[in-house]
Each structure stands twice: as C-alpha cells, then as structure tokens.
Amino acid sequence: MGLLKFIAVGAAIGYGINYITKKGPDGRSILDDITDDAPEWFDKAKKFAEEKVEQVVTASQPKGGYTETL
C-alpha cells in the first residue's frame, strides 16, 4: 500500500510540474507569470507587515490606542 501511495504522489507532483511549466497560447507559462509578479507581492507583503507592526507598537504603548471598557 505504501508503494502505491508513493507512486500516486509522484505522479501528481509530476503532473503539477508539467502543468505549471507548460506554455500557453501566448508563449508564457503559469510559472513565468508567478515569477514576474513576485516582486510586487513581496512589496505588498512588506507594506502590510510594516502597518501591522506599527499598530502593535501603538497599541502596546501606554494610552496608545488600546482602551479597555469596563
């Protein structure tokens, strides 16, 4: 049973790699599109992280935006 599972997982991985590297009608693959958009995604993630860190710093300071209601 373990060998059959190993074969099935290997076939799925092979098919997935083939699918994302296959060239489309425009001559580009899914992997090409992902690698071209990666710097933009990195910049968005970095900006999001900076905003969240700033919110945490503001909330952790005394009287810094966190109000407790009783």
CSV table of N, CA and C in Angstrom, one decimal:
chain,number,residue,atom,x,y,z
A,1,MET,N,0.8,-1.2,0.0
A,1,MET,CA,0.0,0.0,0.0
A,1,MET,C,0.9,1.3,0.0
A,2,GLY,N,2.0,1.2,0.7
A,2,GLY,CA,2.9,2.4,0.7
A,2,GLY,C,3.5,2.7,-0.6
A,3,LEU,N,3.8,1.6,-1.4
A,3,LEU,CA,4.4,1.8,-2.7
A,3,LEU,C,3.3,2.5,-3.6
A,4,LEU,N,2.1,2.0,-3.6
A,4,LEU,CA,1.0,2.6,-4.4
A,4,LEU,C,0.8,4.1,-4.1
A,5,LYS,N,0.8,4.4,-2.8
A,5,LYS,CA,0.7,5.8,-2.4
A,5,LYS,C,1.9,6.6,-2.9
A,6,PHE,N,3.1,6.1,-2.8
A,6,PHE,CA,4.3,6.8,-3.3
A,6,PHE,C,4.2,7.0,-4.8
A,7,ILE,N,3.7,6.1,-5.5
A,7,ILE,CA,3.6,6.2,-7.0
A,7,ILE,C,2.5,7.3,-7.3
A,8,ALA,N,1.4,7.3,-6.6
A,8,ALA,CA,0.3,8.2,-6.8
A,8,ALA,C,0.8,9.7,-6.5
A,9,VAL,N,1.5,9.8,-5.4
A,9,VAL,CA,2.0,11.2,-5.0
A,9,VAL,C,3.0,11.6,-6.1
A,10,GLY,N,3.9,10.7,-6.5
A,10,GLY,CA,4.9,11.1,-7.5
A,10,GLY,C,4.3,11.5,-8.8
A,11,ALA,N,3.2,10.8,-9.2
A,11,ALA,CA,2.5,11.1,-10.5
A,11,ALA,C,1.8,12.5,-10.4
A,12,ALA,N,1.2,12.7,-9.2
A,12,ALA,CA,0.6,14.0,-9.0
A,12,ALA,C,1.6,15.2,-9.0
A,13,ILE,N,2.7,15.0,-8.4
A,13,ILE,CA,3.7,16.0,-8.4
A,13,ILE,C,4.3,16.2,-9.9
A,14,GLY,N,4.5,15.2,-10.6
A,14,GLY,CA,5.0,15.3,-12.0
A,14,GLY,C,4.0,16.0,-12.8
A,15,TYR,N,2.7,15.6,-12.7
A,15,TYR,CA,1.6,16.3,-13.5
A,15,TYR,C,1.6,17.8,-13.1
A,16,GLY,N,1.7,18.1,-11.8
A,16,GLY,CA,1.6,19.5,-11.4
A,16,GLY,C,2.8,20.3,-12.0
A,17,ILE,N,4.0,19.8,-12.0
A,17,ILE,CA,5.1,20.5,-12.5
A,17,ILE,C,4.9,20.7,-14.0
A,18,ASN,N,4.4,19.6,-14.7
A,18,ASN,CA,4.2,19.7,-16.1
A,18,ASN,C,3.1,20.8,-16.4
A,19,TYR,N,2.1,20.9,-15.6
A,19,TYR,CA,1.0,21.8,-15.8
A,19,TYR,C,1.5,23.3,-15.7
A,20,ILE,N,2.3,23.6,-14.6
A,20,ILE,CA,2.7,25.0,-14.4
A,20,ILE,C,3.8,25.4,-15.3
A,21,THR,N,4.5,24.5,-15.9
A,21,THR,CA,5.6,24.9,-16.8
A,21,THR,C,5.2,24.8,-18.3
A,22,LYS,N,4.0,24.3,-18.6
A,22,LYS,CA,3.5,24.2,-20.0
A,22,LYS,C,3.2,25.6,-20.5
A,23,LYS,N,3.7,25.8,-21.7
A,23,LYS,CA,3.5,27.1,-22.4
A,23,LYS,C,2.1,27.2,-22.9
A,24,GLY,N,1.5,28.4,-22.7
A,24,GLY,CA,0.1,28.6,-23.2
A,24,GLY,C,0.1,29.2,-24.6
A,25,PRO,N,-1.0,29.6,-25.0
A,25,PRO,CA,-1.1,30.2,-26.4
A,25,PRO,C,-0.3,31.5,-26.6
A,26,ASP,N,-0.1,32.2,-25.5
A,26,ASP,CA,0.7,33.4,-25.6
A,26,ASP,C,2.2,33.2,-25.4
A,27,GLY,N,2.6,31.9,-25.2
A,27,GLY,CA,4.0,31.6,-25.1
A,27,GLY,C,4.6,31.7,-23.7
A,28,ARG,N,3.7,31.9,-22.7
A,28,ARG,CA,4.1,32.0,-21.3
A,28,ARG,C,3.5,30.9,-20.5
A,29,SER,N,4.2,30.5,-19.5
A,29,SER,CA,3.6,29.5,-18.6
A,29,SER,C,3.1,30.2,-17.3
A,30,ILE,N,2.5,29.4,-16.5
A,30,ILE,CA,2.0,29.9,-15.2
A,30,ILE,C,3.2,30.3,-14.3
A,31,LEU,N,4.2,29.5,-14.4
A,31,LEU,CA,5.4,29.8,-13.6
A,31,LEU,C,6.0,31.1,-14.0
A,32,ASP,N,6.0,31.4,-15.3
A,32,ASP,CA,6.5,32.7,-15.8
A,32,ASP,C,5.7,33.9,-15.2
A,33,ASP,N,4.4,33.7,-15.2
A,33,ASP,CA,3.5,34.8,-14.6
A,33,ASP,C,3.8,34.9,-13.1
A,34,ILE,N,4.0,33.8,-12.4
A,34,ILE,CA,4.2,33.9,-10.9
A,34,ILE,C,5.5,34.6,-10.7
A,35,THR,N,6.6,34.2,-11.4
A,35,THR,CA,7.9,34.8,-11.1
A,35,THR,C,7.9,36.3,-11.5
A,36,ASP,N,7.2,36.7,-12.5
A,36,ASP,CA,7.1,38.1,-12.9
A,36,ASP,C,6.4,39.0,-11.8
A,37,ASP,N,5.4,38.4,-11.2
A,37,ASP,CA,4.6,39.1,-10.2
A,37,ASP,C,5.2,39.0,-8.8
A,38,ALA,N,6.2,38.2,-8.5
A,38,ALA,CA,6.7,38.0,-7.2
A,38,ALA,C,7.2,39.3,-6.5
A,39,PRO,N,8.0,40.2,-7.2
A,39,PRO,CA,8.5,41.4,-6.5
A,39,PRO,C,7.3,42.3,-6.1
A,40,GLU,N,6.3,42.4,-6.9
A,40,GLU,CA,5.1,43.2,-6.5
A,40,GLU,C,4.4,42.6,-5.2
A,41,TRP,N,4.3,41.3,-5.2
A,41,TRP,CA,3.7,40.6,-4.0
A,41,TRP,C,4.6,40.8,-2.8
A,42,PHE,N,5.9,40.8,-3.0
A,42,PHE,CA,6.8,41.0,-1.8
A,42,PHE,C,6.7,42.4,-1.3
A,43,ASP,N,6.5,43.4,-2.2
A,43,ASP,CA,6.4,44.8,-1.7
A,43,ASP,C,5.0,44.9,-1.0
A,44,LYS,N,4.0,44.3,-1.4
A,44,LYS,CA,2.7,44.4,-0.7
A,44,LYS,C,2.8,43.7,0.6
A,45,ALA,N,3.4,42.6,0.7
A,45,ALA,CA,3.5,41.9,2.0
A,45,ALA,C,4.4,42.7,3.0
A,46,LYS,N,5.4,43.3,2.5
A,46,LYS,CA,6.3,44.1,3.3
A,46,LYS,C,5.5,45.3,3.9
A,47,LYS,N,4.8,46.0,3.0
A,47,LYS,CA,4.0,47.1,3.4
A,47,LYS,C,2.9,46.7,4.5
A,48,PHE,N,2.3,45.5,4.3
A,48,PHE,CA,1.3,45.0,5.2
A,48,PHE,C,1.9,44.7,6.6
A,49,ALA,N,3.1,44.1,6.5
A,49,ALA,CA,3.8,43.8,7.8
A,49,ALA,C,4.2,45.0,8.5
A,50,GLU,N,4.7,46.0,7.8
A,50,GLU,CA,5.1,47.3,8.5
A,50,GLU,C,3.9,48.0,9.1
A,51,GLU,N,2.7,47.9,8.5
A,51,GLU,CA,1.5,48.5,9.0
A,51,GLU,C,1.1,47.8,10.3
A,52,LYS,N,1.1,46.5,10.3
A,52,LYS,CA,0.8,45.7,11.4
A,52,LYS,C,1.7,45.9,12.6
A,53,VAL,N,3.0,46.0,12.3
A,53,VAL,CA,4.0,46.2,13.4
A,53,VAL,C,3.7,47.6,14.0
A,54,GLU,N,3.4,48.6,13.2
A,54,GLU,CA,3.1,49.9,13.7
A,54,GLU,C,1.9,49.9,14.6
A,55,GLN,N,0.9,49.1,14.2
A,55,GLN,CA,-0.3,49.0,15.0
A,55,GLN,C,-0.1,48.4,16.4
A,56,VAL,N,0.8,47.4,16.4
A,56,VAL,CA,1.1,46.7,17.6
A,56,VAL,C,1.9,47.6,18.5
A,57,VAL,N,2.9,48.3,17.9
A,57,VAL,CA,3.7,49.3,18.7
A,57,VAL,C,2.8,50.3,19.3
A,58,THR,N,1.9,50.9,18.5
A,58,THR,CA,1.0,51.9,19.0
A,58,THR,C,0.1,51.4,20.1
A,59,ALA,N,-0.4,50.2,20.0
A,59,ALA,CA,-1.3,49.6,21.0
A,59,ALA,C,-0.6,49.2,22.2
A,60,SER,N,0.7,48.9,22.2
A,60,SER,CA,1.4,48.5,23.3
A,60,SER,C,1.9,49.6,24.2
A,61,GLN,N,1.9,50.8,23.7
A,61,GLN,CA,2.3,52.0,24.4
A,61,GLN,C,1.2,52.4,25.4
A,62,PRO,N,1.6,52.9,26.5
A,62,PRO,CA,0.5,53.4,27.5
A,62,PRO,C,-0.3,54.5,26.8
A,63,LYS,N,-1.6,54.4,26.9
A,63,LYS,CA,-2.6,55.3,26.3
A,63,LYS,C,-2.4,55.4,24.8
A,64,GLY,N,-2.0,54.3,24.2
A,64,GLY,CA,-1.6,54.3,22.8
A,64,GLY,C,-2.7,53.8,21.9
A,65,GLY,N,-3.9,53.9,22.2
A,65,GLY,CA,-4.9,53.5,21.3
A,65,GLY,C,-5.7,52.3,21.8
A,66,TYR,N,-5.2,51.6,22.8
A,66,TYR,CA,-6.0,50.5,23.3
A,66,TYR,C,-6.7,51.0,24.6
A,67,THR,N,-8.0,50.9,24.5
A,67,THR,CA,-8.9,51.4,25.6
A,67,THR,C,-9.7,50.2,26.1
A,68,GLU,N,-9.6,50.0,27.4
A,68,GLU,CA,-10.4,48.9,28.0
A,68,GLU,C,-11.7,49.4,28.5
A,69,THR,N,-12.8,48.8,28.1
A,69,THR,CA,-14.1,49.3,28.6
A,69,THR,C,-14.5,48.3,29.7
A,70,LEU,N,-15.0,48.8,30.8
A,70,LEU,CA,-15.5,48.0,31.9
A,70,LEU,C,-17.0,48.1,32.0
